[in-house]
Amino acid sequence: MDYISAGDIEKYSYCPLSWWLSLKEKNSENEGVRRHREISNEAKRGMEEYQKKGDFEKSVMYLAVGATLIALVGIAMLYSSFPLAIAFHSISIFWLIVALYMLWKADVLVVQWKKMTFERMMVIIPLASMVASIFAITFLLQPNFLMGYLLEVLSMLWLIGATFFLYLSLKAEMEYSKIRKKLKLPDGEIIYVDDLEKAPLLRSDKYGIQGRPDLLLKVSDNYIPVEIKTGRIPRGPLFSHIMQLTAYMVLVEENYKTPPYGILKYGPQIYRINYEDDLKKILLQKVDEMRKALKTGEVHRNHHRVSKCLHCSRRDICPERLA
Ligand code: SF4
């Protein structure tokens, strides 16, 4: 299938002839592309910092939990207590029973996300049971002061490690906030950046369109495409840009889930464009027209606006220009 790109839909929506002339152009790196590349690089750095922050936070959590457990085992090594050993044994058995219930529940469930939740619990609960039984055994042993104090020191070292990762995570968060502020990005986690090279191409087999949004933000459970426009800032969102963004919303719908809106960004100015059926209908009409034009080779100017031609980057080679 021949796919039509979101970028071409933007050009066609501006003026069909502009799109037609652009098909014969060689791709050259103009000022707009250079500026775009700079923004993409910064956004990509932001995305990496955010991922680092998440990884560091996980390390903090693992080290802190590890340090707490080691410290508790250390304390248990310093004391011998039969009632505490019985108590921890009971807790351990209780968790094992819960784990068996979860195993049965995960097996009979049909809804996928519920099944996955139970399967995740199946990993955590046996671990909790194991920790409780370690305590139970340790409380039965004779006090071992050397081992107890060694474990307390080890726990301190783990806590120092957790503090170090906390510092790295805060540093990554500050860097991420700085980049977001600099690019004046809307709220949300950056999960995709069009780096003009390696970012995966989104495709819709249903409608035969493809493209790479400049950014994809994860806001709550939604994936929001963002189209960033450099150059002059218009008084409101332009029709051709709305069409391009709608194409990205269709792509996000097919590759992730239906987005409630998309974002058009002109410098610091941000516009939310709702994903509506009417917009999608107009977009698909344009795609149909483009396919017909590709077959017939008949393409002409479809407007009488001199200002459009004045701002058109193809007016020098256009046979139908108005200015
Ligand atoms: S100069 Fe005018 S008619 Fe020609 S491609 Fe540009 S907008 Fe269309």
mmCIF file of C-alpha atoms and ligand atoms in Angstrom:
data_model
loop_
_atom_site.group_PDB
_atom_site.id
_atom_site.type_symbol
_atom_site.label_atom_id
_atom_site.label_comp_id
_atom_site.label_asym_id
_atom_site.label_seq_id
_atom_site.Cartn_x
_atom_site.Cartn_y
_atom_site.Cartn_z
ATOM 1 C CA MET A 1 0.000 0.000 0.000
ATOM 2 C CA ASP A 2 1.181 3.539 -0.778
ATOM 3 C CA TYR A 3 1.046 5.551 2.409
ATOM 4 C CA ILE A 4 0.381 9.277 2.449
ATOM 5 C CA SER A 5 2.409 11.183 5.020
ATOM 6 C CA ALA A 6 0.998 13.616 7.577
ATOM 7 C CA GLY A 7 3.514 16.190 6.307
ATOM 8 C CA ASP A 8 2.087 15.866 2.773
ATOM 9 C CA ILE A 9 -1.453 16.214 4.129
ATOM 10 C CA GLU A 10 -0.350 19.501 5.720
ATOM 11 C CA LYS A 11 1.032 20.773 2.395
ATOM 12 C CA TYR A 12 -2.052 19.638 0.452
ATOM 13 C CA SER A 13 -4.369 21.312 2.969
ATOM 14 C CA TYR A 14 -2.455 24.578 2.579
ATOM 15 C CA CYS A 15 -2.716 24.438 -1.216
ATOM 16 C CA PRO A 16 -2.907 21.291 -3.401
ATOM 17 C CA LEU A 17 -0.465 22.824 -5.858
ATOM 18 C CA SER A 18 2.062 23.499 -3.099
ATOM 19 C CA TRP A 19 1.976 19.774 -2.215
ATOM 20 C CA TRP A 20 2.257 18.773 -5.884
ATOM 21 C CA LEU A 21 5.289 21.015 -6.436
ATOM 22 C CA SER A 22 6.896 19.742 -3.224
ATOM 23 C CA LEU A 23 6.906 16.175 -4.630
ATOM 24 C CA LYS A 24 9.576 17.237 -7.137
ATOM 25 C CA GLU A 25 11.685 19.051 -4.520
ATOM 26 C CA LYS A 26 14.850 17.575 -3.111
ATOM 27 C CA ASN A 27 14.914 17.559 0.681
ATOM 28 C CA SER A 28 17.254 20.303 1.761
ATOM 29 C CA GLU A 29 18.041 21.326 5.330
ATOM 30 C CA ASN A 30 16.555 24.811 5.559
ATOM 31 C CA GLU A 31 16.305 27.085 8.618
ATOM 32 C CA GLY A 32 12.999 25.513 9.703
ATOM 33 C CA VAL A 33 14.427 21.975 9.597
ATOM 34 C CA ARG A 34 17.518 23.088 11.518
ATOM 35 C CA ARG A 35 15.379 24.724 14.216
ATOM 36 C CA HIS A 36 13.236 21.603 14.316
ATOM 37 C CA ARG A 37 16.297 19.443 14.786
ATOM 38 C CA GLU A 38 17.438 21.619 17.719
ATOM 39 C CA ILE A 39 14.045 21.313 19.407
ATOM 40 C CA SER A 40 13.972 17.534 18.800
ATOM 41 C CA ASN A 41 17.430 17.098 20.304
ATOM 42 C CA GLU A 42 16.457 19.066 23.406
ATOM 43 C CA ALA A 43 13.171 17.158 23.758
ATOM 44 C CA LYS A 44 15.043 13.867 23.364
ATOM 45 C CA ARG A 45 17.463 14.919 26.096
ATOM 46 C CA GLY A 46 14.417 15.731 28.240
ATOM 47 C CA MET A 47 12.960 12.282 27.577
ATOM 48 C CA GLU A 48 16.266 10.623 28.536
ATOM 49 C CA GLU A 49 16.506 12.656 31.759
ATOM 50 C CA TYR A 50 12.947 11.606 32.645
ATOM 51 C CA GLN A 51 13.785 7.939 32.036
ATOM 52 C CA LYS A 52 16.954 8.287 34.135
ATOM 53 C CA LYS A 53 14.900 9.868 36.925
ATOM 54 C CA GLY A 54 12.543 6.862 36.865
ATOM 55 C CA ASP A 55 15.461 4.385 36.949
ATOM 56 C CA PHE A 56 17.146 6.223 39.832
ATOM 57 C CA GLU A 57 13.873 6.318 41.761
ATOM 58 C CA LYS A 58 13.536 2.550 41.359
ATOM 59 C CA SER A 59 17.111 2.104 42.673
ATOM 60 C CA VAL A 60 16.274 4.320 45.674
ATOM 61 C CA MET A 61 13.238 2.189 46.432
ATOM 62 C CA TYR A 62 15.071 -1.153 46.102
ATOM 63 C CA LEU A 63 18.011 0.045 48.209
ATOM 64 C CA ALA A 64 15.763 1.561 50.895
ATOM 65 C CA VAL A 65 13.628 -1.599 51.145
ATOM 66 C CA GLY A 66 16.808 -3.741 51.154
ATOM 67 C CA ALA A 67 18.383 -1.566 53.890
ATOM 68 C CA THR A 68 15.231 -1.823 56.036
ATOM 69 C CA LEU A 69 15.125 -5.617 55.707
ATOM 70 C CA ILE A 70 18.830 -6.012 56.465
ATOM 71 C CA ALA A 71 18.460 -3.725 59.494
ATOM 72 C CA LEU A 72 15.475 -5.755 60.763
ATOM 73 C CA VAL A 73 17.314 -9.074 60.298
ATOM 74 C CA GLY A 74 20.272 -7.484 62.129
ATOM 75 C CA ILE A 75 18.001 -6.563 65.042
ATOM 76 C CA ALA A 76 16.503 -10.066 65.038
ATOM 77 C CA MET A 77 20.087 -11.458 65.251
ATOM 78 C CA LEU A 78 20.637 -9.461 68.428
ATOM 79 C CA TYR A 79 17.611 -10.985 70.178
ATOM 80 C CA SER A 80 16.198 -14.427 70.657
ATOM 81 C CA SER A 81 12.453 -14.589 71.143
ATOM 82 C CA PHE A 82 10.184 -17.616 70.845
ATOM 83 C CA PRO A 83 6.859 -15.652 70.771
ATOM 84 C CA LEU A 84 8.217 -13.406 67.968
ATOM 85 C CA ALA A 85 9.367 -16.492 66.033
ATOM 86 C CA ILE A 86 5.828 -17.956 66.290
ATOM 87 C CA ALA A 87 4.290 -14.621 65.244
ATOM 88 C CA PHE A 88 6.488 -14.392 62.122
ATOM 89 C CA HIS A 89 5.855 -18.050 61.285
ATOM 90 C CA SER A 90 2.097 -17.367 61.398
ATOM 91 C CA ILE A 91 2.514 -14.298 59.150
ATOM 92 C CA SER A 92 4.585 -16.365 56.713
ATOM 93 C CA ILE A 93 1.929 -19.119 56.544
ATOM 94 C CA PHE A 94 -0.825 -16.513 56.112
ATOM 95 C CA TRP A 95 0.984 -14.961 53.117
ATOM 96 C CA LEU A 96 1.492 -18.414 51.601
ATOM 97 C CA ILE A 97 -2.261 -19.070 51.794
ATOM 98 C CA VAL A 98 -2.920 -15.662 50.176
ATOM 99 C CA ALA A 99 -0.372 -16.559 47.436
ATOM 100 C CA LEU A 100 -2.223 -19.828 46.724
ATOM 101 C CA TYR A 101 -5.528 -17.917 46.466
ATOM 102 C CA MET A 102 -3.912 -15.444 44.027
ATOM 103 C CA LEU A 103 -2.575 -18.341 41.939
ATOM 104 C CA TRP A 104 -6.077 -19.804 41.641
ATOM 105 C CA LYS A 105 -7.631 -16.387 40.929
ATOM 106 C CA ALA A 106 -5.039 -15.548 38.193
ATOM 107 C CA ASP A 107 -5.839 -18.891 36.584
ATOM 108 C CA VAL A 108 -9.620 -18.420 36.439
ATOM 109 C CA LEU A 109 -9.656 -14.711 35.453
ATOM 110 C CA VAL A 110 -10.369 -13.832 31.842
ATOM 111 C CA VAL A 111 -9.970 -10.021 31.913
ATOM 112 C CA GLN A 112 -6.346 -9.436 30.938
ATOM 113 C CA TRP A 113 -5.465 -6.438 33.170
ATOM 114 C CA LYS A 114 -6.994 -8.125 36.240
ATOM 115 C CA LYS A 115 -5.071 -11.303 35.440
ATOM 116 C CA MET A 116 -1.825 -9.297 35.189
ATOM 117 C CA THR A 117 -2.500 -7.586 38.539
ATOM 118 C CA PHE A 118 -2.934 -10.957 40.235
ATOM 119 C CA GLU A 119 0.188 -12.301 38.533
ATOM 120 C CA ARG A 120 2.196 -9.317 39.822
ATOM 121 C CA MET A 121 0.861 -9.948 43.336
ATOM 122 C CA MET A 122 1.990 -13.543 42.907
ATOM 123 C CA VAL A 123 5.582 -12.305 42.762
ATOM 124 C CA ILE A 124 5.350 -9.935 45.729
ATOM 125 C CA ILE A 125 3.387 -12.088 48.199
ATOM 126 C CA PRO A 126 5.705 -15.156 48.248
ATOM 127 C CA LEU A 127 8.599 -12.725 48.781
ATOM 128 C CA ALA A 128 6.798 -11.242 51.797
ATOM 129 C CA SER A 129 6.205 -14.757 53.080
ATOM 130 C CA MET A 130 9.893 -15.622 52.629
ATOM 131 C CA VAL A 131 11.007 -12.488 54.521
ATOM 132 C CA ALA A 132 8.633 -13.313 57.394
ATOM 133 C CA SER A 133 10.014 -16.859 57.632
ATOM 134 C CA ILE A 134 13.615 -15.516 57.668
ATOM 135 C CA PHE A 135 12.636 -13.382 60.679
ATOM 136 C CA ALA A 136 10.953 -16.359 62.299
ATOM 137 C CA ILE A 137 14.119 -18.487 61.976
ATOM 138 C CA THR A 138 16.407 -15.625 63.080
ATOM 139 C CA PHE A 139 14.368 -15.089 66.266
ATOM 140 C CA LEU A 140 14.818 -18.790 67.089
ATOM 141 C CA LEU A 141 18.616 -18.615 66.808
ATOM 142 C CA GLN A 142 20.903 -17.736 69.691
ATOM 143 C CA PRO A 143 21.844 -14.003 69.656
ATOM 144 C CA ASN A 144 24.795 -13.384 67.366
ATOM 145 C CA PHE A 145 26.108 -9.931 68.191
ATOM 146 C CA LEU A 146 28.888 -9.881 65.586
ATOM 147 C CA MET A 147 26.493 -10.819 62.761
ATOM 148 C CA GLY A 148 23.823 -8.439 64.103
ATOM 149 C CA TYR A 149 26.179 -5.427 64.155
ATOM 150 C CA LEU A 150 27.647 -6.363 60.742
ATOM 151 C CA LEU A 151 24.140 -6.380 59.265
ATOM 152 C CA GLU A 152 23.409 -2.968 60.838
ATOM 153 C CA VAL A 153 26.579 -1.574 59.193
ATOM 154 C CA LEU A 154 25.595 -3.156 55.868
ATOM 155 C CA SER A 155 22.159 -1.586 56.180
ATOM 156 C CA MET A 156 23.798 1.834 56.724
ATOM 157 C CA LEU A 157 25.883 1.334 53.544
ATOM 158 C CA TRP A 158 22.733 0.502 51.561
ATOM 159 C CA LEU A 159 21.085 3.629 52.938
ATOM 160 C CA ILE A 160 24.068 5.699 51.799
ATOM 161 C CA GLY A 161 23.651 4.109 48.337
ATOM 162 C CA ALA A 162 19.920 5.005 48.406
ATOM 163 C CA THR A 163 20.779 8.624 49.292
ATOM 164 C CA PHE A 164 23.236 8.803 46.377
ATOM 165 C CA PHE A 165 20.596 7.575 43.916
ATOM 166 C CA LEU A 166 18.093 10.007 45.418
ATOM 167 C CA TYR A 167 20.554 12.802 44.653
ATOM 168 C CA LEU A 168 20.935 11.548 41.043
ATOM 169 C CA SER A 169 17.168 11.296 40.648
ATOM 170 C CA LEU A 170 16.649 14.889 41.911
ATOM 171 C CA LYS A 171 19.396 16.099 39.564
ATOM 172 C CA ALA A 172 17.720 14.360 36.586
ATOM 173 C CA GLU A 173 14.345 15.821 37.597
ATOM 174 C CA MET A 174 15.790 19.343 37.769
ATOM 175 C CA GLU A 175 17.372 18.914 34.344
ATOM 176 C CA TYR A 176 14.072 17.633 32.936
ATOM 177 C CA SER A 177 12.166 20.620 34.386
ATOM 178 C CA LYS A 178 14.774 22.998 32.931
ATOM 179 C CA ILE A 179 14.367 21.485 29.434
ATOM 180 C CA ARG A 180 10.558 21.555 29.686
ATOM 181 C CA LYS A 181 10.665 25.196 30.746
ATOM 182 C CA LYS A 182 13.085 26.083 27.960
ATOM 183 C CA LEU A 183 10.939 24.386 25.294
ATOM 184 C CA LYS A 184 7.747 25.622 26.991
ATOM 185 C CA LEU A 185 6.258 22.146 26.753
ATOM 186 C CA PRO A 186 2.778 21.295 28.015
ATOM 187 C CA ASP A 187 2.336 18.908 30.964
ATOM 188 C CA GLY A 188 2.952 15.217 30.440
ATOM 189 C CA GLU A 189 5.734 12.661 30.166
ATOM 190 C CA ILE A 190 7.575 12.734 26.824
ATOM 191 C CA ILE A 191 7.474 9.199 25.445
ATOM 192 C CA TYR A 192 8.295 9.807 21.784
ATOM 193 C CA VAL A 193 10.397 12.378 19.957
ATOM 194 C CA ASP A 194 10.731 12.695 16.201
ATOM 195 C CA ASP A 195 14.494 12.985 15.840
ATOM 196 C CA LEU A 196 14.141 13.210 12.019
ATOM 197 C CA GLU A 197 16.112 9.943 11.740
ATOM 198 C CA LYS A 198 15.459 6.935 13.943
ATOM 199 C CA ALA A 199 12.075 7.549 15.591
ATOM 200 C CA PRO A 200 9.675 4.766 14.559
ATOM 201 C CA LEU A 201 7.206 5.697 11.841
ATOM 202 C CA LEU A 202 3.558 5.458 12.938
ATOM 203 C CA ARG A 203 1.300 3.864 10.333
ATOM 204 C CA SER A 204 -2.403 3.430 9.820
ATOM 205 C CA ASP A 205 -3.113 0.447 7.580
ATOM 206 C CA LYS A 206 -6.808 1.257 7.776
ATOM 207 C CA TYR A 207 -6.461 4.699 6.167
ATOM 208 C CA GLY A 208 -3.087 4.354 4.431
ATOM 209 C CA ILE A 209 -1.414 7.255 6.204
ATOM 210 C CA GLN A 210 1.839 7.504 8.094
ATOM 211 C CA GLY A 211 3.948 10.012 9.987
ATOM 212 C CA ARG A 212 6.007 10.960 12.975
ATOM 213 C CA PRO A 213 4.518 13.495 15.401
ATOM 214 C CA ASP A 214 7.113 15.876 16.829
ATOM 215 C CA LEU A 215 6.318 14.624 20.316
ATOM 216 C CA LEU A 216 4.051 12.166 21.993
ATOM 217 C CA LEU A 217 3.129 13.020 25.566
ATOM 218 C CA LYS A 218 1.625 10.657 28.086
ATOM 219 C CA VAL A 219 -0.928 12.617 30.094
ATOM 220 C CA SER A 220 -2.643 10.382 32.682
ATOM 221 C CA ASP A 221 -3.612 7.353 30.583
ATOM 222 C CA ASN A 222 -3.767 9.209 27.274
ATOM 223 C CA TYR A 223 -1.244 9.621 24.466
ATOM 224 C CA ILE A 224 -1.248 13.172 23.123
ATOM 225 C CA PRO A 225 0.491 14.040 19.830
ATOM 226 C CA VAL A 226 2.203 17.433 19.709
ATOM 227 C CA GLU A 227 3.063 19.277 16.509
ATOM 228 C CA ILE A 228 5.620 22.054 16.979
ATOM 229 C CA LYS A 229 5.713 24.835 14.405
ATOM 230 C CA THR A 230 8.708 27.107 14.105
ATOM 231 C CA GLY A 231 8.780 30.454 12.312
ATOM 232 C CA ARG A 232 6.074 33.121 12.402
ATOM 233 C CA ILE A 233 3.371 32.727 15.046
ATOM 234 C CA PRO A 234 -0.138 32.934 13.525
ATOM 235 C CA ARG A 235 -3.077 34.525 15.334
ATOM 236 C CA GLY A 236 -4.729 31.121 15.669
ATOM 237 C CA PRO A 237 -4.161 27.502 14.620
ATOM 238 C CA LEU A 238 -3.971 27.167 10.819
ATOM 239 C CA PHE A 239 -6.244 24.747 8.963
ATOM 240 C CA SER A 240 -3.345 22.907 7.306
ATOM 241 C CA HIS A 241 -1.670 22.382 10.698
ATOM 242 C CA ILE A 242 -4.958 21.159 12.216
ATOM 243 C CA MET A 243 -5.195 18.603 9.385
ATOM 244 C CA GLN A 244 -1.632 17.426 10.026
ATOM 245 C CA LEU A 245 -2.347 17.104 13.748
ATOM 246 C CA THR A 246 -5.586 15.224 12.993
ATOM 247 C CA ALA A 247 -3.542 12.763 10.915
ATOM 248 C CA TYR A 248 -1.301 12.220 13.960
ATOM 249 C CA MET A 249 -4.374 11.708 16.164
ATOM 250 C CA VAL A 250 -5.592 9.024 13.729
ATOM 251 C CA LEU A 251 -2.146 7.387 13.903
ATOM 252 C CA VAL A 252 -2.114 7.511 17.704
ATOM 253 C CA GLU A 253 -5.632 6.044 17.735
ATOM 254 C CA GLU A 254 -4.496 3.094 15.642
ATOM 255 C CA ASN A 255 -1.129 2.547 17.341
ATOM 256 C CA TYR A 256 -1.947 3.389 20.994
ATOM 257 C CA LYS A 257 -5.469 4.475 21.924
ATOM 258 C CA THR A 258 -7.943 7.198 20.924
ATOM 259 C CA PRO A 259 -6.511 10.548 22.059
ATOM 260 C CA PRO A 260 -8.998 13.092 23.459
ATOM 261 C CA TYR A 261 -7.062 15.949 21.840
ATOM 262 C CA GLY A 262 -3.788 16.901 20.183
ATOM 263 C CA ILE A 263 -1.577 19.939 20.688
ATOM 264 C CA LEU A 264 -0.366 22.547 18.218
ATOM 265 C CA LYS A 265 2.514 24.608 19.508
ATOM 266 C CA TYR A 266 3.646 27.881 17.932
ATOM 267 C CA GLY A 267 6.558 29.195 20.011
ATOM 268 C CA PRO A 268 5.160 29.709 23.511
ATOM 269 C CA GLN A 269 1.572 29.564 22.224
ATOM 270 C CA ILE A 270 -0.207 26.244 22.800
ATOM 271 C CA TYR A 271 -3.536 25.193 21.269
ATOM 272 C CA ARG A 272 -5.508 22.082 22.187
ATOM 273 C CA ILE A 273 -7.381 20.650 19.212
ATOM 274 C CA ASN A 274 -10.128 18.197 20.171
ATOM 275 C CA TYR A 275 -10.244 14.943 18.243
ATOM 276 C CA GLU A 276 -13.655 15.117 16.621
ATOM 277 C CA ASP A 277 -15.429 13.018 13.995
ATOM 278 C CA ASP A 278 -15.937 16.041 11.723
ATOM 279 C CA LEU A 279 -12.192 16.731 11.629
ATOM 280 C CA LYS A 280 -11.453 13.091 10.882
ATOM 281 C CA LYS A 281 -14.018 13.129 8.057
ATOM 282 C CA ILE A 282 -12.411 16.208 6.453
ATOM 283 C CA LEU A 283 -8.975 14.613 6.786
ATOM 284 C CA LEU A 284 -10.078 11.404 5.089
ATOM 285 C CA GLN A 285 -11.671 13.438 2.294
ATOM 286 C CA LYS A 286 -8.337 15.193 1.743
ATOM 287 C CA VAL A 287 -6.530 11.850 1.664
ATOM 288 C CA ASP A 288 -9.000 10.603 -0.984
ATOM 289 C CA GLU A 289 -8.463 13.738 -3.081
ATOM 290 C CA MET A 290 -4.686 13.281 -2.837
ATOM 291 C CA ARG A 291 -4.926 9.691 -4.038
ATOM 292 C CA LYS A 292 -7.065 10.772 -6.984
ATOM 293 C CA ALA A 293 -4.596 13.558 -7.810
ATOM 294 C CA LEU A 294 -1.721 11.073 -7.745
ATOM 295 C CA LYS A 295 -3.599 8.929 -10.274
ATOM 296 C CA THR A 296 -4.724 11.702 -12.643
ATOM 297 C CA GLY A 297 -1.821 14.138 -12.254
ATOM 298 C CA GLU A 298 -4.405 16.994 -12.276
ATOM 299 C CA VAL A 299 -3.635 19.428 -9.464
ATOM 300 C CA HIS A 300 -4.486 23.138 -9.240
ATOM 301 C CA ARG A 301 -4.676 26.032 -6.838
ATOM 302 C CA ASN A 302 -7.934 25.802 -4.843
ATOM 303 C CA HIS A 303 -8.073 29.324 -3.343
ATOM 304 C CA HIS A 304 -8.028 33.007 -4.219
ATOM 305 C CA ARG A 305 -6.007 34.245 -1.280
ATOM 306 C CA VAL A 306 -3.079 36.427 -2.268
ATOM 307 C CA SER A 307 -1.660 36.276 1.264
ATOM 308 C CA LYS A 308 -1.380 32.507 0.994
ATOM 309 C CA CYS A 309 0.752 32.778 -2.113
ATOM 310 C CA LEU A 310 2.809 35.550 -0.501
ATOM 311 C CA HIS A 311 3.741 33.210 2.363
ATOM 312 C CA CYS A 312 4.159 30.141 0.152
ATOM 313 C CA SER A 313 7.676 28.731 -0.063
ATOM 314 C CA ARG A 314 6.978 27.423 -3.614
ATOM 315 C CA ARG A 315 5.739 30.647 -5.187
ATOM 316 C CA ASP A 316 8.946 31.066 -7.222
ATOM 317 C CA ILE A 317 8.236 27.869 -9.143
ATOM 318 C CA CYS A 318 4.437 28.036 -9.064
ATOM 319 C CA PRO A 319 2.640 28.560 -12.422
ATOM 320 C CA GLU A 320 -0.643 29.588 -10.735
ATOM 321 C CA ARG A 321 0.616 31.962 -8.054
ATOM 322 C CA LEU A 322 -1.417 35.051 -7.158
ATOM 323 C CA ALA A 323 1.502 37.148 -5.960
HETATM 324 S S1 SF4 B 1 2.063 30.130 -4.794
HETATM 325 FE FE1 SF4 B 1 -0.070 30.097 -4.298
HETATM 326 S S2 SF4 B 1 -1.008 28.797 -5.829
HETATM 327 FE FE2 SF4 B 1 1.169 28.437 -5.914
HETATM 328 S S3 SF4 B 1 1.505 26.692 -4.639
HETATM 329 FE FE3 SF4 B 1 1.801 28.475 -3.387
HETATM 330 S S4 SF4 B 1 -0.164 28.867 -2.440
HETATM 331 FE FE4 SF4 B 1 -0.515 27.488 -4.153
#
